Amino acid sequence: MSRRRSRLHNELALLAGELETLAPITSESLEIEAMRLVALQTLRDFLLPRLALSQPPVLVALVGSTGAGKSTLLNSIAGEVISPVGALRPTTKVSRYWSSKDNALSLTPNSNHVEIGTHPLLQTMVLVDTPDLDSDVVEHRTEALAVADRADAILFVTTANRYGDAIVWTTLTSLAANRPVAVVLNRTPSRATGARNDLQARLRRAGLSDVSLFTISEQRIESARQRLSPQALQRVSAYLRGLSPTAARLERAAETIVDALTGLLDWLGGWNQEQTARAAAIEAKARRVQAEVDQFSLKRRRWRRDRPLPPEIEARVDNLAEERVSIRQPVPLDRLRHGWQVLVDADFDGTWSD
Ligand SMILES: Nc1nc2c(ncn2[C@@H]2O[C@H](COP(=O)(O)OP(=O)(O)OP(=O)(O)O)[C@@H](O)[C@H]2O)c(=O)[nH]1
Ligand SMILES: [Mg+2]
């Protein structure tokens, strides 16, 4: 690992550790806990695994409707079965990664679902077939969107029948905001250009002109091989070869974390002040209660009788003890601030160069 990259990796691993420890405090507010999780997950799932690699591969996720042909497309690109294809909908239940041996451990969370290959594409990328976005199995959508969110680029596979679905547009809009997206209009009837033109126009109207669009016509698939022809794959394969590991994507991830940290630091600063003010108020109260107890002890000495504390003073003493227990130590913010600064200063373009 280059010195600069290894230093950045170590600093950010410490930041992730720090964020872990904040859970009991940030869970007091749903909004703040969400910020902590965004920062932590972007670090753990996206930035750190890539910084651990000498050449971070592009993680490309195939996402789309059930039956659109995602698994068939991946298997056809790979020239082998990476993700089983089926006639029953939905078929793919867990994400299936296709990766070189070197990249396998870093970007693929569950090694049971990784097929190792030696295809030239795998020198620069890991491809992952995801479950569908739109079947009645809601967990499939959750899984697909989680993987897509970690991905550097998306192949969004849809068909002439499905491209008008609401889920297609909400997903495309959110994914294309952060990474390159290509739509594959798959299984189109031959010579049908209407759907392609309509989809292109809709992409433009939705502000998604940067999204690449490829059409693959419905193929006659031999049932034994279940592969698309090399001609059909040509343009998609060329698009994939043109994707390079992008520093811009890492920078965007860093910005996401910085934004979340800014919110967290602000809130924690206020929280610390509250705890300090509460501690001061409790100590002032403690002095008052102590004075009452002292005064009573004085009287008791004068009376020369061993009387118990009056119940109202007793109650104040108990209440004080409870309040003292509930008080929380202010959180040291130095490490969080340092991590924030490291991310603001990070130069991802140069991170792999020395
Ligand atoms: N004839 C023909 N069949 C296709 C084509 N592409 C996919 N299929 C078939 O369509 C069915 C669905 O394909 P899959 O690749 O499993 O679709 P998927 O998008 O992975 O679906 P899920 O895993 O359910 O999300 C399978 O029976 C494929 O053989 C094609 O171009 N032509
Ligand atoms: Mg599938």
mmCIF file of C-alpha atoms and ligand atoms in Angstrom:
data_model
loop_
_atom_site.group_PDB
_atom_site.id
_atom_site.type_symbol
_atom_site.label_atom_id
_atom_site.label_comp_id
_atom_site.label_asym_id
_atom_site.label_seq_id
_atom_site.Cartn_x
_atom_site.Cartn_y
_atom_site.Cartn_z
ATOM 1 C CA MET A 1 0.000 0.000 0.000
ATOM 2 C CA SER A 2 1.366 3.447 -0.845
ATOM 3 C CA ARG A 3 2.299 5.523 2.213
ATOM 4 C CA ARG A 4 -0.251 8.202 1.521
ATOM 5 C CA ARG A 5 -3.037 5.689 0.914
ATOM 6 C CA SER A 6 -2.117 3.654 3.967
ATOM 7 C CA ARG A 7 -2.121 6.793 6.154
ATOM 8 C CA LEU A 8 -5.523 7.821 4.805
ATOM 9 C CA HIS A 9 -6.844 4.294 5.330
ATOM 10 C CA ASN A 10 -5.649 4.247 8.955
ATOM 11 C CA GLU A 11 -7.050 7.678 9.757
ATOM 12 C CA LEU A 12 -10.417 6.794 8.274
ATOM 13 C CA ALA A 13 -10.505 3.422 10.039
ATOM 14 C CA LEU A 14 -10.046 5.335 13.325
ATOM 15 C CA LEU A 15 -12.852 7.666 12.329
ATOM 16 C CA ALA A 16 -15.104 4.672 11.633
ATOM 17 C CA GLY A 17 -14.227 3.270 15.079
ATOM 18 C CA GLU A 18 -15.072 6.600 16.668
ATOM 19 C CA LEU A 19 -18.415 6.686 14.873
ATOM 20 C CA GLU A 20 -19.198 3.195 16.186
ATOM 21 C CA THR A 21 -18.797 4.332 19.769
ATOM 22 C CA LEU A 22 -21.217 7.233 19.354
ATOM 23 C CA ALA A 23 -24.282 5.021 18.842
ATOM 24 C CA PRO A 24 -25.617 5.255 22.437
ATOM 25 C CA ILE A 25 -25.633 9.056 22.201
ATOM 26 C CA THR A 26 -26.740 9.655 18.628
ATOM 27 C CA SER A 27 -29.624 7.195 19.042
ATOM 28 C CA GLU A 28 -31.316 9.941 21.077
ATOM 29 C CA SER A 29 -32.290 11.555 17.766
ATOM 30 C CA LEU A 30 -33.501 9.648 14.695
ATOM 31 C CA GLU A 31 -32.165 12.293 12.341
ATOM 32 C CA ILE A 32 -28.713 12.342 13.917
ATOM 33 C CA GLU A 33 -28.516 8.563 14.105
ATOM 34 C CA ALA A 34 -29.293 8.500 10.366
ATOM 35 C CA MET A 35 -26.365 10.894 9.774
ATOM 36 C CA ARG A 36 -24.038 8.730 11.843
ATOM 37 C CA LEU A 37 -25.080 5.650 9.879
ATOM 38 C CA VAL A 38 -24.602 7.380 6.511
ATOM 39 C CA ALA A 39 -21.090 8.426 7.520
ATOM 40 C CA LEU A 40 -20.214 5.037 9.003
ATOM 41 C CA GLN A 41 -21.650 2.949 6.178
ATOM 42 C CA THR A 42 -20.082 5.072 3.440
ATOM 43 C CA LEU A 43 -16.760 4.658 5.210
ATOM 44 C CA ARG A 44 -17.074 0.956 5.976
ATOM 45 C CA ASP A 45 -18.762 -0.218 2.786
ATOM 46 C CA PHE A 46 -17.358 2.142 0.208
ATOM 47 C CA LEU A 47 -14.262 4.143 1.021
ATOM 48 C CA LEU A 48 -12.213 1.814 3.257
ATOM 49 C CA PRO A 49 -12.503 -1.290 1.040
ATOM 50 C CA ARG A 50 -11.313 0.738 -1.949
ATOM 51 C CA LEU A 51 -8.444 2.360 -0.086
ATOM 52 C CA ALA A 52 -7.260 -1.127 0.848
ATOM 53 C CA LEU A 53 -6.677 -1.959 -2.811
ATOM 54 C CA SER A 54 -3.693 -1.065 -4.950
ATOM 55 C CA GLN A 55 -6.038 -0.416 -7.866
ATOM 56 C CA PRO A 56 -9.663 -0.012 -6.830
ATOM 57 C CA PRO A 57 -11.922 -1.783 -9.303
ATOM 58 C CA VAL A 58 -15.176 -0.336 -10.551
ATOM 59 C CA LEU A 59 -18.092 -2.091 -8.890
ATOM 60 C CA VAL A 60 -20.825 -2.357 -11.524
ATOM 61 C CA ALA A 61 -24.298 -3.404 -10.347
ATOM 62 C CA LEU A 62 -26.902 -4.859 -12.681
ATOM 63 C CA VAL A 63 -30.206 -3.571 -11.402
ATOM 64 C CA GLY A 64 -33.764 -3.755 -12.737
ATOM 65 C CA SER A 65 -37.148 -5.451 -12.973
ATOM 66 C CA THR A 66 -37.667 -9.146 -12.499
ATOM 67 C CA GLY A 67 -37.403 -10.970 -15.804
ATOM 68 C CA ALA A 68 -35.695 -8.048 -17.552
ATOM 69 C CA GLY A 69 -32.725 -10.327 -18.203
ATOM 70 C CA LYS A 70 -30.116 -9.102 -15.705
ATOM 71 C CA SER A 71 -28.738 -12.541 -14.914
ATOM 72 C CA THR A 72 -28.822 -13.590 -18.569
ATOM 73 C CA LEU A 73 -26.892 -10.446 -19.477
ATOM 74 C CA LEU A 74 -24.235 -11.020 -16.817
ATOM 75 C CA ASN A 75 -23.833 -14.683 -17.742
ATOM 76 C CA SER A 76 -23.555 -13.733 -21.391
ATOM 77 C CA ILE A 77 -20.836 -11.142 -20.687
ATOM 78 C CA ALA A 78 -18.978 -13.630 -18.514
ATOM 79 C CA GLY A 79 -19.423 -16.542 -20.899
ATOM 80 C CA GLU A 80 -20.333 -18.741 -17.944
ATOM 81 C CA VAL A 81 -23.089 -19.053 -15.384
ATOM 82 C CA ILE A 82 -22.455 -16.532 -12.632
ATOM 83 C CA SER A 83 -26.062 -16.161 -11.604
ATOM 84 C CA PRO A 84 -28.642 -18.843 -12.377
ATOM 85 C CA VAL A 85 -31.432 -17.797 -14.747
ATOM 86 C CA GLY A 86 -34.972 -19.029 -14.433
ATOM 87 C CA ALA A 87 -38.476 -18.946 -15.838
ATOM 88 C CA LEU A 88 -40.002 -18.373 -12.399
ATOM 89 C CA ARG A 89 -40.294 -14.750 -11.244
ATOM 90 C CA PRO A 90 -38.388 -13.614 -9.327
ATOM 91 C CA THR A 91 -35.349 -15.873 -9.829
ATOM 92 C CA THR A 92 -32.318 -14.122 -8.314
ATOM 93 C CA LYS A 93 -32.705 -14.000 -4.544
ATOM 94 C CA VAL A 94 -29.237 -12.954 -3.448
ATOM 95 C CA SER A 95 -26.663 -10.735 -5.123
ATOM 96 C CA ARG A 96 -24.063 -12.659 -7.139
ATOM 97 C CA TYR A 97 -20.625 -11.151 -7.603
ATOM 98 C CA TRP A 98 -18.260 -11.877 -10.434
ATOM 99 C CA SER A 99 -14.749 -10.874 -9.559
ATOM 100 C CA SER A 100 -11.070 -11.567 -9.992
ATOM 101 C CA LYS A 101 -9.400 -13.338 -7.093
ATOM 102 C CA ASP A 102 -7.572 -10.161 -6.053
ATOM 103 C CA ASN A 103 -10.660 -7.999 -5.792
ATOM 104 C CA ALA A 104 -12.953 -10.633 -4.347
ATOM 105 C CA LEU A 105 -12.505 -10.042 -0.647
ATOM 106 C CA SER A 106 -12.589 -6.287 -0.705
ATOM 107 C CA LEU A 107 -15.840 -5.435 -2.407
ATOM 108 C CA THR A 108 -17.913 -8.548 -1.966
ATOM 109 C CA PRO A 109 -19.472 -8.864 1.459
ATOM 110 C CA ASN A 110 -20.405 -12.536 1.349
ATOM 111 C CA SER A 111 -17.845 -14.870 -0.155
ATOM 112 C CA ASN A 112 -20.521 -17.562 -0.687
ATOM 113 C CA HIS A 113 -21.913 -15.522 -3.508
ATOM 114 C CA VAL A 114 -18.783 -14.746 -5.460
ATOM 115 C CA GLU A 115 -17.709 -16.407 -8.686
ATOM 116 C CA ILE A 116 -14.036 -15.930 -9.341
ATOM 117 C CA GLY A 117 -13.058 -15.381 -12.960
ATOM 118 C CA THR A 118 -10.069 -14.440 -15.089
ATOM 119 C CA HIS A 119 -11.923 -12.496 -17.805
ATOM 120 C CA PRO A 120 -10.042 -9.324 -18.936
ATOM 121 C CA LEU A 121 -12.923 -7.123 -17.687
ATOM 122 C CA LEU A 122 -12.202 -8.322 -14.160
ATOM 123 C CA GLN A 123 -8.821 -6.597 -14.155
ATOM 124 C CA THR A 124 -10.640 -3.314 -13.625
ATOM 125 C CA MET A 125 -14.082 -4.223 -12.343
ATOM 126 C CA VAL A 126 -16.333 -6.400 -10.234
ATOM 127 C CA LEU A 127 -19.820 -7.038 -11.604
ATOM 128 C CA VAL A 128 -22.755 -7.885 -9.398
ATOM 129 C CA ASP A 129 -26.150 -9.233 -10.369
ATOM 130 C CA THR A 130 -28.804 -8.062 -7.918
ATOM 131 C CA PRO A 131 -32.291 -9.328 -7.091
ATOM 132 C CA ASP A 132 -35.218 -7.540 -8.725
ATOM 133 C CA LEU A 133 -36.599 -4.133 -7.817
ATOM 134 C CA ASP A 134 -40.277 -4.806 -8.325
ATOM 135 C CA SER A 135 -41.472 -8.290 -7.362
ATOM 136 C CA ASP A 136 -43.640 -8.850 -4.284
ATOM 137 C CA VAL A 137 -40.522 -9.842 -2.322
ATOM 138 C CA VAL A 138 -39.700 -6.526 -0.696
ATOM 139 C CA GLU A 139 -36.334 -7.746 0.666
ATOM 140 C CA HIS A 140 -35.154 -8.122 -2.930
ATOM 141 C CA ARG A 141 -35.598 -4.420 -3.558
ATOM 142 C CA THR A 142 -33.893 -3.526 -0.280
ATOM 143 C CA GLU A 143 -30.913 -5.717 -1.170
ATOM 144 C CA ALA A 144 -30.699 -4.436 -4.749
ATOM 145 C CA LEU A 145 -30.800 -0.798 -3.666
ATOM 146 C CA ALA A 146 -28.205 -1.354 -0.939
ATOM 147 C CA VAL A 147 -25.793 -2.931 -3.429
ATOM 148 C CA ALA A 148 -26.544 -0.267 -6.057
ATOM 149 C CA ASP A 149 -25.800 2.406 -3.523
ATOM 150 C CA ARG A 150 -22.301 0.989 -2.939
ATOM 151 C CA ALA A 151 -21.663 0.580 -6.660
ATOM 152 C CA ASP A 152 -19.488 2.858 -8.800
ATOM 153 C CA ALA A 153 -21.604 2.367 -11.896
ATOM 154 C CA ILE A 154 -24.992 0.874 -12.757
ATOM 155 C CA LEU A 155 -26.282 -1.192 -15.662
ATOM 156 C CA PHE A 156 -30.005 -0.645 -15.319
ATOM 157 C CA VAL A 157 -31.777 -3.429 -17.212
ATOM 158 C CA THR A 158 -35.357 -2.868 -18.281
ATOM 159 C CA THR A 159 -37.666 -3.867 -21.114
ATOM 160 C CA ALA A 160 -40.120 -2.207 -23.490
ATOM 161 C CA ASN A 161 -42.929 -3.416 -21.174
ATOM 162 C CA ARG A 162 -41.447 -2.114 -17.961
ATOM 163 C CA TYR A 163 -39.553 1.096 -18.619
ATOM 164 C CA GLY A 164 -42.605 3.234 -17.793
ATOM 165 C CA ASP A 165 -42.902 1.814 -14.245
ATOM 166 C CA ALA A 166 -42.615 4.362 -11.433
ATOM 167 C CA ILE A 167 -39.890 2.327 -9.690
ATOM 168 C CA VAL A 168 -37.680 2.627 -12.789
ATOM 169 C CA TRP A 169 -37.711 6.426 -12.619
ATOM 170 C CA THR A 170 -37.360 6.868 -8.872
ATOM 171 C CA THR A 171 -34.439 4.420 -8.865
ATOM 172 C CA LEU A 172 -32.749 5.897 -11.927
ATOM 173 C CA THR A 173 -33.035 9.432 -10.607
ATOM 174 C CA SER A 174 -31.539 8.582 -7.256
ATOM 175 C CA LEU A 175 -28.739 6.354 -8.600
ATOM 176 C CA ALA A 176 -27.717 8.658 -11.457
ATOM 177 C CA ALA A 177 -27.149 11.514 -9.025
ATOM 178 C CA ASN A 178 -23.985 9.838 -7.762
ATOM 179 C CA ARG A 179 -22.540 7.585 -10.426
ATOM 180 C CA PRO A 180 -22.529 6.749 -14.124
ATOM 181 C CA VAL A 181 -25.641 4.845 -15.161
ATOM 182 C CA ALA A 182 -26.376 3.027 -18.411
ATOM 183 C CA VAL A 183 -29.851 1.776 -19.226
ATOM 184 C CA VAL A 184 -30.120 -1.436 -21.193
ATOM 185 C CA LEU A 185 -33.473 -1.624 -22.961
ATOM 186 C CA ASN A 186 -33.448 -5.381 -23.216
ATOM 187 C CA ARG A 187 -35.496 -7.902 -25.111
ATOM 188 C CA THR A 188 -36.932 -5.324 -27.524
ATOM 189 C CA PRO A 189 -38.880 -6.739 -30.448
ATOM 190 C CA SER A 190 -36.701 -6.461 -33.575
ATOM 191 C CA ARG A 191 -37.069 -3.253 -35.596
ATOM 192 C CA ALA A 192 -39.093 -1.615 -32.805
ATOM 193 C CA THR A 193 -37.451 1.783 -32.427
ATOM 194 C CA GLY A 194 -40.476 3.529 -30.850
ATOM 195 C CA ALA A 195 -39.710 2.359 -27.324
ATOM 196 C CA ARG A 196 -36.070 3.376 -27.592
ATOM 197 C CA ASN A 197 -36.919 6.868 -28.829
ATOM 198 C CA ASP A 198 -39.596 7.304 -26.189
ATOM 199 C CA LEU A 199 -37.247 6.161 -23.425
ATOM 200 C CA GLN A 200 -34.513 8.481 -24.677
ATOM 201 C CA ALA A 201 -36.918 11.429 -24.663
ATOM 202 C CA ARG A 202 -38.125 10.569 -21.182
ATOM 203 C CA LEU A 203 -34.574 10.353 -19.886
ATOM 204 C CA ARG A 204 -33.953 13.810 -21.251
ATOM 205 C CA ARG A 205 -37.136 15.193 -19.692
ATOM 206 C CA ALA A 206 -36.194 13.642 -16.358
ATOM 207 C CA GLY A 207 -32.850 15.478 -16.451
ATOM 208 C CA LEU A 208 -31.006 12.206 -17.101
ATOM 209 C CA SER A 209 -29.341 13.091 -20.389
ATOM 210 C CA ASP A 210 -26.011 11.758 -19.090
ATOM 211 C CA VAL A 211 -27.457 8.277 -18.827
ATOM 212 C CA SER A 212 -26.237 6.046 -21.685
ATOM 213 C CA LEU A 213 -28.860 3.965 -23.451
ATOM 214 C CA PHE A 214 -28.301 0.612 -25.150
ATOM 215 C CA THR A 215 -30.863 -1.540 -26.882
ATOM 216 C CA ILE A 216 -30.583 -5.299 -27.028
ATOM 217 C CA SER A 217 -33.167 -6.994 -29.179
ATOM 218 C CA GLU A 218 -34.994 -10.117 -28.081
ATOM 219 C CA GLN A 219 -32.695 -13.026 -28.880
ATOM 220 C CA ARG A 220 -33.486 -16.552 -29.767
ATOM 221 C CA ILE A 221 -31.900 -18.171 -26.767
ATOM 222 C CA GLU A 222 -30.937 -21.804 -26.905
ATOM 223 C CA SER A 223 -32.289 -23.262 -23.726
ATOM 224 C CA ALA A 224 -29.080 -25.177 -23.005
ATOM 225 C CA ARG A 225 -26.710 -22.180 -23.088
ATOM 226 C CA GLN A 226 -28.996 -19.300 -22.155
ATOM 227 C CA ARG A 227 -26.609 -16.719 -23.609
ATOM 228 C CA LEU A 228 -27.033 -13.599 -25.703
ATOM 229 C CA SER A 229 -24.982 -13.408 -28.890
ATOM 230 C CA PRO A 230 -21.620 -11.578 -28.833
ATOM 231 C CA GLN A 231 -22.987 -9.071 -31.396
ATOM 232 C CA ALA A 232 -25.837 -8.157 -29.068
ATOM 233 C CA LEU A 233 -23.356 -7.513 -26.247
ATOM 234 C CA GLN A 234 -20.854 -5.504 -28.242
ATOM 235 C CA ARG A 235 -21.883 -1.989 -27.214
ATOM 236 C CA VAL A 236 -22.538 -2.854 -23.576
ATOM 237 C CA SER A 237 -19.145 -4.570 -23.346
ATOM 238 C CA ALA A 238 -17.439 -1.523 -24.884
ATOM 239 C CA TYR A 239 -19.217 0.724 -22.380
ATOM 240 C CA LEU A 240 -17.989 -1.472 -19.515
ATOM 241 C CA ARG A 241 -14.416 -1.425 -20.809
ATOM 242 C CA GLY A 242 -14.560 2.388 -20.863
ATOM 243 C CA LEU A 243 -15.450 2.660 -17.183
ATOM 244 C CA SER A 244 -12.402 3.460 -15.138
ATOM 245 C CA PRO A 245 -11.850 3.575 -11.404
ATOM 246 C CA THR A 246 -12.897 7.063 -10.652
ATOM 247 C CA ALA A 247 -11.435 9.405 -8.112
ATOM 248 C CA ALA A 248 -14.530 11.574 -8.561
ATOM 249 C CA ARG A 249 -16.717 8.836 -7.100
ATOM 250 C CA LEU A 250 -14.439 8.563 -4.064
ATOM 251 C CA GLU A 251 -14.558 12.318 -3.678
ATOM 252 C CA ARG A 252 -18.338 12.270 -3.745
ATOM 253 C CA ALA A 253 -18.342 9.571 -1.074
ATOM 254 C CA ALA A 254 -15.980 11.720 1.002
ATOM 255 C CA GLU A 255 -18.327 14.701 0.558
ATOM 256 C CA THR A 256 -21.270 12.606 1.725
ATOM 257 C CA ILE A 257 -19.338 11.704 4.862
ATOM 258 C CA VAL A 258 -18.164 15.273 5.430
ATOM 259 C CA ASP A 259 -21.768 16.539 5.193
ATOM 260 C CA ALA A 260 -22.956 13.923 7.684
ATOM 261 C CA LEU A 261 -20.018 14.685 10.015
ATOM 262 C CA THR A 262 -20.727 18.403 9.862
ATOM 263 C CA GLY A 263 -24.282 17.756 11.066
ATOM 264 C CA LEU A 264 -23.049 15.311 13.715
ATOM 265 C CA LEU A 265 -20.382 17.683 15.052
ATOM 266 C CA ASP A 266 -22.884 20.495 15.256
ATOM 267 C CA TRP A 267 -25.389 18.382 17.155
ATOM 268 C CA LEU A 268 -22.770 16.850 19.446
ATOM 269 C CA GLY A 269 -21.416 20.325 20.246
ATOM 270 C CA GLY A 270 -24.917 21.300 21.412
ATOM 271 C CA TRP A 271 -25.307 18.010 23.273
ATOM 272 C CA ASN A 272 -21.996 18.568 25.086
ATOM 273 C CA GLN A 273 -23.100 22.050 26.123
ATOM 274 C CA GLU A 274 -26.375 20.648 27.424
ATOM 275 C CA GLN A 275 -24.558 18.009 29.481
ATOM 276 C CA THR A 276 -22.171 20.607 30.916
ATOM 277 C CA ALA A 277 -25.041 22.940 31.787
ATOM 278 C CA ARG A 278 -26.960 20.080 33.397
ATOM 279 C CA ALA A 279 -23.898 19.050 35.403
ATOM 280 C CA ALA A 280 -23.489 22.631 36.647
ATOM 281 C CA ALA A 281 -27.185 22.852 37.569
ATOM 282 C CA ILE A 282 -26.996 19.557 39.470
ATOM 283 C CA GLU A 283 -23.894 20.682 41.338
ATOM 284 C CA ALA A 284 -25.634 23.943 42.330
ATOM 285 C CA LYS A 285 -28.589 21.917 43.547
ATOM 286 C CA ALA A 286 -26.204 19.602 45.394
ATOM 287 C CA ARG A 287 -24.768 22.565 47.259
ATOM 288 C CA ARG A 288 -28.279 23.664 48.283
ATOM 289 C CA VAL A 289 -29.259 20.190 49.464
ATOM 290 C CA GLN A 290 -25.948 19.838 51.315
ATOM 291 C CA ALA A 291 -26.635 23.142 53.089
ATOM 292 C CA GLU A 292 -30.066 21.858 54.165
ATOM 293 C CA VAL A 293 -28.535 18.613 55.440
ATOM 294 C CA ASP A 294 -25.802 20.541 57.310
ATOM 295 C CA GLN A 295 -28.371 22.852 58.878
ATOM 296 C CA PHE A 296 -30.426 19.898 60.049
ATOM 297 C CA SER A 297 -27.340 18.169 61.480
ATOM 298 C CA LEU A 298 -26.587 21.358 63.430
ATOM 299 C CA LYS A 299 -30.097 21.401 64.869
ATOM 300 C CA ARG A 300 -29.843 17.740 65.705
ATOM 301 C CA ARG A 301 -26.660 18.415 67.689
ATOM 302 C CA ARG A 302 -28.408 21.224 69.503
ATOM 303 C CA TRP A 303 -31.395 19.001 70.272
ATOM 304 C CA ARG A 304 -28.991 16.244 71.300
ATOM 305 C CA ARG A 305 -31.403 13.799 69.783
ATOM 306 C CA ASP A 306 -30.832 11.390 66.983
ATOM 307 C CA ARG A 307 -33.656 12.319 64.655
ATOM 308 C CA PRO A 308 -33.824 11.042 61.021
ATOM 309 C CA LEU A 309 -33.676 13.537 58.148
ATOM 310 C CA PRO A 310 -37.130 14.976 57.418
ATOM 311 C CA PRO A 311 -38.750 13.132 54.460
ATOM 312 C CA GLU A 312 -38.674 16.195 52.166
ATOM 313 C CA ILE A 313 -34.881 16.553 52.581
ATOM 314 C CA GLU A 314 -34.454 12.796 52.236
ATOM 315 C CA ALA A 315 -36.402 12.945 48.953
ATOM 316 C CA ARG A 316 -34.209 15.766 47.662
ATOM 317 C CA VAL A 317 -31.066 13.770 48.527
ATOM 318 C CA ASP A 318 -32.428 10.689 46.660
ATOM 319 C CA ASN A 319 -33.500 12.755 43.704
ATOM 320 C CA LEU A 320 -30.055 14.335 43.492
ATOM 321 C CA ALA A 321 -28.394 10.925 43.480
ATOM 322 C CA GLU A 322 -30.644 9.865 40.591
ATOM 323 C CA GLU A 323 -29.885 13.001 38.611
ATOM 324 C CA ARG A 324 -26.161 12.496 39.134
ATOM 325 C CA VAL A 325 -26.360 8.981 37.738
ATOM 326 C CA SER A 326 -28.248 10.204 34.645
ATOM 327 C CA ILE A 327 -25.601 12.766 33.765
ATOM 328 C CA ARG A 328 -23.430 11.906 30.708
ATOM 329 C CA GLN A 329 -19.848 12.911 30.087
ATOM 330 C CA PRO A 330 -19.368 15.319 27.168
ATOM 331 C CA VAL A 331 -17.995 13.493 24.101
ATOM 332 C CA PRO A 332 -14.444 14.456 23.060
ATOM 333 C CA LEU A 333 -14.873 15.826 19.541
ATOM 334 C CA ASP A 334 -11.199 16.087 18.553
ATOM 335 C CA ARG A 335 -11.043 12.764 16.750
ATOM 336 C CA LEU A 336 -14.228 13.472 14.846
ATOM 337 C CA ARG A 337 -12.997 16.932 13.877
ATOM 338 C CA HIS A 338 -9.672 15.463 12.805
ATOM 339 C CA GLY A 339 -11.428 12.847 10.619
ATOM 340 C CA TRP A 340 -13.559 15.608 9.110
ATOM 341 C CA GLN A 341 -10.409 17.557 8.214
ATOM 342 C CA VAL A 342 -8.659 14.482 6.800
ATOM 343 C CA LEU A 343 -11.596 13.927 4.452
ATOM 344 C CA VAL A 344 -11.784 17.572 3.435
ATOM 345 C CA ASP A 345 -8.050 17.539 2.595
ATOM 346 C CA ALA A 346 -7.949 14.080 0.976
ATOM 347 C CA ASP A 347 -6.638 14.069 -2.587
ATOM 348 C CA PHE A 348 -8.093 10.937 -4.134
ATOM 349 C CA ASP A 349 -6.564 11.616 -7.522
ATOM 350 C CA GLY A 350 -3.070 11.365 -6.071
ATOM 351 C CA THR A 351 -3.847 8.700 -3.471
ATOM 352 C CA TRP A 352 -2.726 5.802 -5.632
ATOM 353 C CA SER A 353 0.141 7.517 -7.386
ATOM 354 C CA ASP A 354 3.060 7.438 -4.923
HETATM 355 N N1 LIG B 1 -36.003 -15.501 -25.661
HETATM 356 C C1 LIG B 1 -35.311 -14.715 -24.847
HETATM 357 N N2 LIG B 1 -35.359 -14.960 -23.530
HETATM 358 C C2 LIG B 1 -34.643 -14.175 -22.713
HETATM 359 C C3 LIG B 1 -33.829 -13.096 -23.156
HETATM 360 N N3 LIG B 1 -33.247 -12.511 -22.096
HETATM 361 C C4 LIG B 1 -33.685 -13.204 -21.019
HETATM 362 N N4 LIG B 1 -34.515 -14.204 -21.388
HETATM 363 C C5 LIG B 1 -35.229 -15.160 -20.544
HETATM 364 O O1 LIG B 1 -36.036 -14.419 -19.626
HETATM 365 C C6 LIG B 1 -36.111 -15.089 -18.402
HETATM 366 C C7 LIG B 1 -35.656 -14.123 -17.307
HETATM 367 O O2 LIG B 1 -34.288 -13.843 -17.455
HETATM 368 P P1 LIG B 1 -33.346 -13.570 -16.199
HETATM 369 O O3 LIG B 1 -32.001 -13.287 -16.758
HETATM 370 O O4 LIG B 1 -33.494 -14.642 -15.192
HETATM 371 O O5 LIG B 1 -34.027 -12.218 -15.654
HETATM 372 P P2 LIG B 1 -33.627 -11.399 -14.338
HETATM 373 O O6 LIG B 1 -33.709 -9.975 -14.705
HETATM 374 O O7 LIG B 1 -32.342 -11.885 -13.824
HETATM 375 O O8 LIG B 1 -34.823 -11.762 -13.365
HETATM 376 P P3 LIG B 1 -34.811 -11.864 -11.745
HETATM 377 O O9 LIG B 1 -33.670 -12.708 -11.337
HETATM 378 O O10 LIG B 1 -36.131 -12.456 -11.412
HETATM 379 O O11 LIG B 1 -34.701 -10.467 -11.246
HETATM 380 C C8 LIG B 1 -35.234 -16.318 -18.500
HETATM 381 O O12 LIG B 1 -36.069 -17.409 -18.794
HETATM 382 C C9 LIG B 1 -34.311 -15.991 -19.674
HETATM 383 O O13 LIG B 1 -33.900 -17.155 -20.364
HETATM 384 C C10 LIG B 1 -33.816 -12.867 -24.580
HETATM 385 O O14 LIG B 1 -33.185 -11.948 -25.085
HETATM 386 N N5 LIG B 1 -34.565 -13.704 -25.342
HETATM 387 MG MG MG B 2 -31.814 -12.727 -12.064
#
